[in-house]
mmCIF file of C-alpha atoms in Angstrom:
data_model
loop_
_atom_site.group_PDB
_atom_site.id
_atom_site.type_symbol
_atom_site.label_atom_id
_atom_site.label_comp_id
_atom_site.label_asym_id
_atom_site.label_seq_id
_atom_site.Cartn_x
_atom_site.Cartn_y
_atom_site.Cartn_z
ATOM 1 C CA UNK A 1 -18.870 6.677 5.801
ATOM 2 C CA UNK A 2 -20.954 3.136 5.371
ATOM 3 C CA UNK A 3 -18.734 0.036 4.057
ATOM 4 C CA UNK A 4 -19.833 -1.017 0.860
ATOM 5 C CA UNK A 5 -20.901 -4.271 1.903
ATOM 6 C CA UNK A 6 -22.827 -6.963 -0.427
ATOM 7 C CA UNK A 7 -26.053 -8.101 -0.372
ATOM 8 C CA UNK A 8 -24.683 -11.560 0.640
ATOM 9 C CA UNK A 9 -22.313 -10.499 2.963
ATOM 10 C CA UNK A 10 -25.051 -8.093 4.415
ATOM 11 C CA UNK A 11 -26.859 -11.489 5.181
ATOM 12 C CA UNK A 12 -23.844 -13.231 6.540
ATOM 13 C CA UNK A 13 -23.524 -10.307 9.317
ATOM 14 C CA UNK A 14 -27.349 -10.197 10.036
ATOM 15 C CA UNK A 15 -27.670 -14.303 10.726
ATOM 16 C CA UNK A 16 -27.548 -16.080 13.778
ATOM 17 C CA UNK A 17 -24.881 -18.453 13.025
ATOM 18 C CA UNK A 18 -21.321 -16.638 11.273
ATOM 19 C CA UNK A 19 -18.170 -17.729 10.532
ATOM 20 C CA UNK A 20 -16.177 -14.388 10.433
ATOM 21 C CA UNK A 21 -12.462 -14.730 8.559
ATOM 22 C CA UNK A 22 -9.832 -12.562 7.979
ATOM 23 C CA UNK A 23 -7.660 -12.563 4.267
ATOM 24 C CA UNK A 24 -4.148 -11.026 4.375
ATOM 25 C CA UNK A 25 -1.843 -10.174 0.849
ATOM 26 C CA UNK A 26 1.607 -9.291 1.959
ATOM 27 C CA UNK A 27 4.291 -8.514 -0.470
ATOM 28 C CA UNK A 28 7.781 -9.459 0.042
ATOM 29 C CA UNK A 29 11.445 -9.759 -1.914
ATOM 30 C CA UNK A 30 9.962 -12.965 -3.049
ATOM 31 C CA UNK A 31 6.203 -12.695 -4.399
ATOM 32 C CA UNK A 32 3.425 -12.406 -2.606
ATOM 33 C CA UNK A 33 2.295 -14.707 0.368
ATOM 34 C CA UNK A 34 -2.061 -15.203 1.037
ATOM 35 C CA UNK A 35 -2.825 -16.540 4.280
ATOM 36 C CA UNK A 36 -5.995 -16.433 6.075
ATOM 37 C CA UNK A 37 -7.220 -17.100 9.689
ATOM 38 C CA UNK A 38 -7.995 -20.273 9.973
ATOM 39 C CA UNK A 39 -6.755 -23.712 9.209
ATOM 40 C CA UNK A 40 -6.026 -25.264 5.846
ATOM 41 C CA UNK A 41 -6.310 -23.968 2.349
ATOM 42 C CA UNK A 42 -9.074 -22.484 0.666
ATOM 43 C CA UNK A 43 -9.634 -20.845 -2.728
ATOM 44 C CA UNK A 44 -10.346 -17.066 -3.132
ATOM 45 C CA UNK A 45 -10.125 -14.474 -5.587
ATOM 46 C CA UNK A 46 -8.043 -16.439 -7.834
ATOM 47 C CA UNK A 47 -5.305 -17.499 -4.848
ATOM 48 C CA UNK A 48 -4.673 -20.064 -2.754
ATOM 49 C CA UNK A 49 -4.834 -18.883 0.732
ATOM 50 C CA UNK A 50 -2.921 -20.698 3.613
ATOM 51 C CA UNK A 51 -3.879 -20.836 6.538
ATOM 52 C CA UNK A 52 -2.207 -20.141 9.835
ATOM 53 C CA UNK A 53 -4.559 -20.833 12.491
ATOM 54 C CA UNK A 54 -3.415 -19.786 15.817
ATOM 55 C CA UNK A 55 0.010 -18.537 14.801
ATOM 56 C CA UNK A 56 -1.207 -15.456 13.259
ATOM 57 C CA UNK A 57 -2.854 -12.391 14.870
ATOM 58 C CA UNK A 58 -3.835 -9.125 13.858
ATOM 59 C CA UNK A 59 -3.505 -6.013 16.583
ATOM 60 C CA UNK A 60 -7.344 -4.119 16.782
ATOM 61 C CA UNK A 61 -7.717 -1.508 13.313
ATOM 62 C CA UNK A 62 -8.812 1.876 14.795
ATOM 63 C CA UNK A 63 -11.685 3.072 12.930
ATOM 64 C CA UNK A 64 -11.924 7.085 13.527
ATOM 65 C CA UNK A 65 -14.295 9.865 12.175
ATOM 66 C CA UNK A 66 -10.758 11.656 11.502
ATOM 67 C CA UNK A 67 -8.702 12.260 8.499
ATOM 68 C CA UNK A 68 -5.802 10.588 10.538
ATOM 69 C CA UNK A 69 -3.167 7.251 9.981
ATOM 70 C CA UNK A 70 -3.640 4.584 11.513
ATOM 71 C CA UNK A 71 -1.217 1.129 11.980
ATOM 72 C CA UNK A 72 -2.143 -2.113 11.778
ATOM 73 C CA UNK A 73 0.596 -4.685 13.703
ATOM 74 C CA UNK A 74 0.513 -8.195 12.163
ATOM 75 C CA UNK A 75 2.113 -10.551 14.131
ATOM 76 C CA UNK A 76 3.534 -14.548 13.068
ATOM 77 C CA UNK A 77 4.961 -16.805 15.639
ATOM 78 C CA UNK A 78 6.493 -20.381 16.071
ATOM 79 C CA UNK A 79 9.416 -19.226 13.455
ATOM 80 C CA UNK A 80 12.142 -21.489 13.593
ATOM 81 C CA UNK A 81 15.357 -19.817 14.569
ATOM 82 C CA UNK A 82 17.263 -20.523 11.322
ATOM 83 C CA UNK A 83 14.614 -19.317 9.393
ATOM 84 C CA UNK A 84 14.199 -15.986 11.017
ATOM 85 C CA UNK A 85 16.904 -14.580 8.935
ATOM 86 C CA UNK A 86 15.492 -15.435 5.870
ATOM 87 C CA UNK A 87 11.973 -14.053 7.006
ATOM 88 C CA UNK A 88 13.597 -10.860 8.184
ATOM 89 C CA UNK A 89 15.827 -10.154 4.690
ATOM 90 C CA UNK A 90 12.334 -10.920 2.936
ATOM 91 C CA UNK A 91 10.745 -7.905 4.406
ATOM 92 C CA UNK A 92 11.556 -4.278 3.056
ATOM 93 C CA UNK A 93 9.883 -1.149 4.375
ATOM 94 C CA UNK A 94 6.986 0.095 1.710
ATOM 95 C CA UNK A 95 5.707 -3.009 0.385
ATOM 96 C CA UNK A 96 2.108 -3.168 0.470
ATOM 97 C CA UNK A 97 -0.526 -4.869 2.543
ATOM 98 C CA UNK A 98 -3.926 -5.619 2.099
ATOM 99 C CA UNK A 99 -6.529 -7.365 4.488
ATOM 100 C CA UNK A 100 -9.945 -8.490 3.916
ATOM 101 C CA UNK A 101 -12.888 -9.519 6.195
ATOM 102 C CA UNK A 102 -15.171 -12.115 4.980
ATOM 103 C CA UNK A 103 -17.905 -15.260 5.857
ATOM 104 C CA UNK A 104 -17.081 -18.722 5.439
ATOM 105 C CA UNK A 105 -20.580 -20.716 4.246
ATOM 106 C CA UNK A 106 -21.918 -24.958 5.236
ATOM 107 C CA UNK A 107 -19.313 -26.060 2.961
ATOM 108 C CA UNK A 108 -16.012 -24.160 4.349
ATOM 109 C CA UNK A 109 -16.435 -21.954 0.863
ATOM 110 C CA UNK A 110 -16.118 -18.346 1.029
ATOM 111 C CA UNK A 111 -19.116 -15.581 0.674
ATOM 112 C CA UNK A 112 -19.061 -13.563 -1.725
ATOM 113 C CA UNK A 113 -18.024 -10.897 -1.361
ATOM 114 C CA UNK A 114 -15.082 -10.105 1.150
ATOM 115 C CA UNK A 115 -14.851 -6.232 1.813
ATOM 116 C CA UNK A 116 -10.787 -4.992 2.165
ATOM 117 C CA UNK A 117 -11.014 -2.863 5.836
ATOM 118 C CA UNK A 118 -7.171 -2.157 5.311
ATOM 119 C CA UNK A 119 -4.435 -0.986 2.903
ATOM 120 C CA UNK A 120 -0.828 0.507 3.900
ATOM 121 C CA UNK A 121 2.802 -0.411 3.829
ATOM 122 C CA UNK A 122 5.320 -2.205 5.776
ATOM 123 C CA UNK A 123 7.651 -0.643 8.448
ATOM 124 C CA UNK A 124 10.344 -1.640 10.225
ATOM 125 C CA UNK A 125 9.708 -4.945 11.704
ATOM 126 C CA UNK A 126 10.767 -6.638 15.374
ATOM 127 C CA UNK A 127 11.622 -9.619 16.534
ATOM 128 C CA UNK A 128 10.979 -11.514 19.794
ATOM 129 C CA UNK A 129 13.567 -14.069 20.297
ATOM 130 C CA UNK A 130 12.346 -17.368 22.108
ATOM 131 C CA UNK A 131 14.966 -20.973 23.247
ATOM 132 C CA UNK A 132 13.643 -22.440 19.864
ATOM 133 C CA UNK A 133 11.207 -20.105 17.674
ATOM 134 C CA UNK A 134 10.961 -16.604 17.489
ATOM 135 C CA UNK A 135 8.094 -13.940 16.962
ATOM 136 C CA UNK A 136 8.344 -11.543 13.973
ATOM 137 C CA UNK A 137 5.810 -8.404 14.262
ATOM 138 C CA UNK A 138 5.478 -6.227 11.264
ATOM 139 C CA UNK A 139 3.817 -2.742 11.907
ATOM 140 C CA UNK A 140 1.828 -1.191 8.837
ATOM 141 C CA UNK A 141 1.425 2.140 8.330
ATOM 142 C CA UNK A 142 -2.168 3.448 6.325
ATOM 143 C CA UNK A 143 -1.894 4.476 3.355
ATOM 144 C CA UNK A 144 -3.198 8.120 4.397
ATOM 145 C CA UNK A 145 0.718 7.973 6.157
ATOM 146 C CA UNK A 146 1.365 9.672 2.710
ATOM 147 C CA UNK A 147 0.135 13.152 3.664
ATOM 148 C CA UNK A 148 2.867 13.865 5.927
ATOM 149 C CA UNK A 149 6.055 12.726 3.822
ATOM 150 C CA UNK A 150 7.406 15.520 1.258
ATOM 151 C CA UNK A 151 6.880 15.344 -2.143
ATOM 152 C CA UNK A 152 10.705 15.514 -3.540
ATOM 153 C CA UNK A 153 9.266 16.661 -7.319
ATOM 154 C CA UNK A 154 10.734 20.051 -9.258
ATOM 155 C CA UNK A 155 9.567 22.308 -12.062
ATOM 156 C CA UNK A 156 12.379 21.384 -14.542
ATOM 157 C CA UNK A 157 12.189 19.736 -17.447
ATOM 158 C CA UNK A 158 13.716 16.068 -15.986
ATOM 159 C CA UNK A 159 11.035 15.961 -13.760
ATOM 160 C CA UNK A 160 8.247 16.548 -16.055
ATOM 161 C CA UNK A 161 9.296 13.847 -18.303
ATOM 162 C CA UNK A 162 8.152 11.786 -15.697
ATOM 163 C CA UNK A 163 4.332 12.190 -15.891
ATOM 164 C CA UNK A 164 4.094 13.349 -19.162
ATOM 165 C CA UNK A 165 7.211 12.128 -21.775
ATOM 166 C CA UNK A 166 7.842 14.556 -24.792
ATOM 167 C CA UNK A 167 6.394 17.130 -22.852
ATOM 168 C CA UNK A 168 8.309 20.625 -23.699
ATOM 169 C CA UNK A 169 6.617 23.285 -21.477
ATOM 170 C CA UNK A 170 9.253 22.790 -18.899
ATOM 171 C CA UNK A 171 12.340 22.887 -21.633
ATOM 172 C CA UNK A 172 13.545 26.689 -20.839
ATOM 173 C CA UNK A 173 13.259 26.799 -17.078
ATOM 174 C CA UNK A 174 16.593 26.313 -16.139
ATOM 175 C CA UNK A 175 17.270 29.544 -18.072
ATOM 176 C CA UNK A 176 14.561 31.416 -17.167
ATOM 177 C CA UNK A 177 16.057 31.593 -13.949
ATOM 178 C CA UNK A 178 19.443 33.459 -14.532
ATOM 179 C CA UNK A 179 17.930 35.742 -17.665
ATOM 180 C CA UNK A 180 17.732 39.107 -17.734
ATOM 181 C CA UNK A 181 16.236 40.621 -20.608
ATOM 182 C CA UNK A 182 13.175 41.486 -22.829
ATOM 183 C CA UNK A 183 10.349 38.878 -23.097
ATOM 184 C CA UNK A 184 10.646 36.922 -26.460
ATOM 185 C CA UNK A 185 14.163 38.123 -27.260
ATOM 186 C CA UNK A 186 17.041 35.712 -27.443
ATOM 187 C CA UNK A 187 18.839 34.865 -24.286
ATOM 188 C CA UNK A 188 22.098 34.623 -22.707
ATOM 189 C CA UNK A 189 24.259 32.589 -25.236
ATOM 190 C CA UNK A 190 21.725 33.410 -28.062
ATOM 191 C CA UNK A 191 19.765 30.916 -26.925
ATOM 192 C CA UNK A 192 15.960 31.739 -27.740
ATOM 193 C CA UNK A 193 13.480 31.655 -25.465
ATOM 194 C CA UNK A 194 9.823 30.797 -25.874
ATOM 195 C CA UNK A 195 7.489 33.954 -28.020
ATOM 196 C CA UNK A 196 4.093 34.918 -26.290
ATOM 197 C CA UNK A 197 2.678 36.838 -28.850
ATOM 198 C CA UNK A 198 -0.850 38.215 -28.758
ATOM 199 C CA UNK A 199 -3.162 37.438 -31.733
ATOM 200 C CA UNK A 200 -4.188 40.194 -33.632
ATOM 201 C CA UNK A 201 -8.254 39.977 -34.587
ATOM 202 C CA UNK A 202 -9.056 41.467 -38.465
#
């Protein structure tokens, strides 16, 4: 399936000279954080992205003719070793992440328009302990990772309160179940149950 890139960034790809850049959204306990690839700050979609140079990388994204998950590792190093608590308790498994690729122009100012190549959610993350800073890798699982988990849902009427509040076609399920009886007649405990009646024509 082609990438819906823009005309502009179409350009970018096609030119001799590119600057190639890479926009990450991660959401943790705290807000949001935007960093990009390379060094400084620059101004994008509305944020301020930081950026973190050589202390950020991003493992290869596998791109597959499949209908299959993929994970994404995103790595940050040179963490001081009392901070690496902090960072760690800041991180819970499902947030989201985003990435985007995009062009940096003459003037350091981003092309429009940056195409997102990956969406998923956190997992579990590691940690590789150095004598004074530490590596923290967080693995990200594609959002097509949803697929395989069970949906934990029910026909009663709790559930479909949900979706779809004041919603009464589930009210009588939970009786349904246990009755034993005509259609349309009351029910255990005189407690009515719903009439399907046919409409006469005339």
């Amino acid at each position: 399936m082609p990438r819906p890139w823009s005309a502009t960034m179409l350009a970018q790809l096609s030119a001799q000279k590119i600057r190639p850049v890479l926009f990450l959204q991660m959401h943790f306990n705290d807000g949001d954080i935007f960093v990009w690839s390379g060094i400084g700050n620059v101004t994008w979609n509305s944020q301020i992205w930081t950026g973190l140079g050589q202390l950020g990388t991003i493992s290869s994204i596998e791109e597959s003719s499949e209908l299959k998950a993929t994970n994404v590792t995103f790595t940050l190093s040179g963490i001081p070793q009392d901070l690496i608590q902090h960072a760690l308790g800041q991180v819970r498994q499902g947030n989201a992440v985003k990435l985007w690729f995009g062009c940096l122009g003459d003037n350091n100012n981003v092309m429009a328009d940056p195409l997102q190549i990956f969406a998923g959610r956190m997992d579990v993350p590691t940690i590789d302990e150095g004598a004074q800073t530490s590596t923290i890798s967080i693995s990200v699982e594609n959002r097509l990772i949803d697929l395989n988990r069970s949906r934990e849902r029910r026909y009663t009427n709790q559930d479909q309160q949900i979706d779809h509040p004041g919603d009464l076609g589930f009210q009588y399920v939970q009786f349904i179940q246990n009755w034993n009886g005509t259609w349309a007649k009351a029910g255990p405990g005189g407690i009515p149950l719903p009439h399907i009646g046919g409409g006469g024509g005339g």
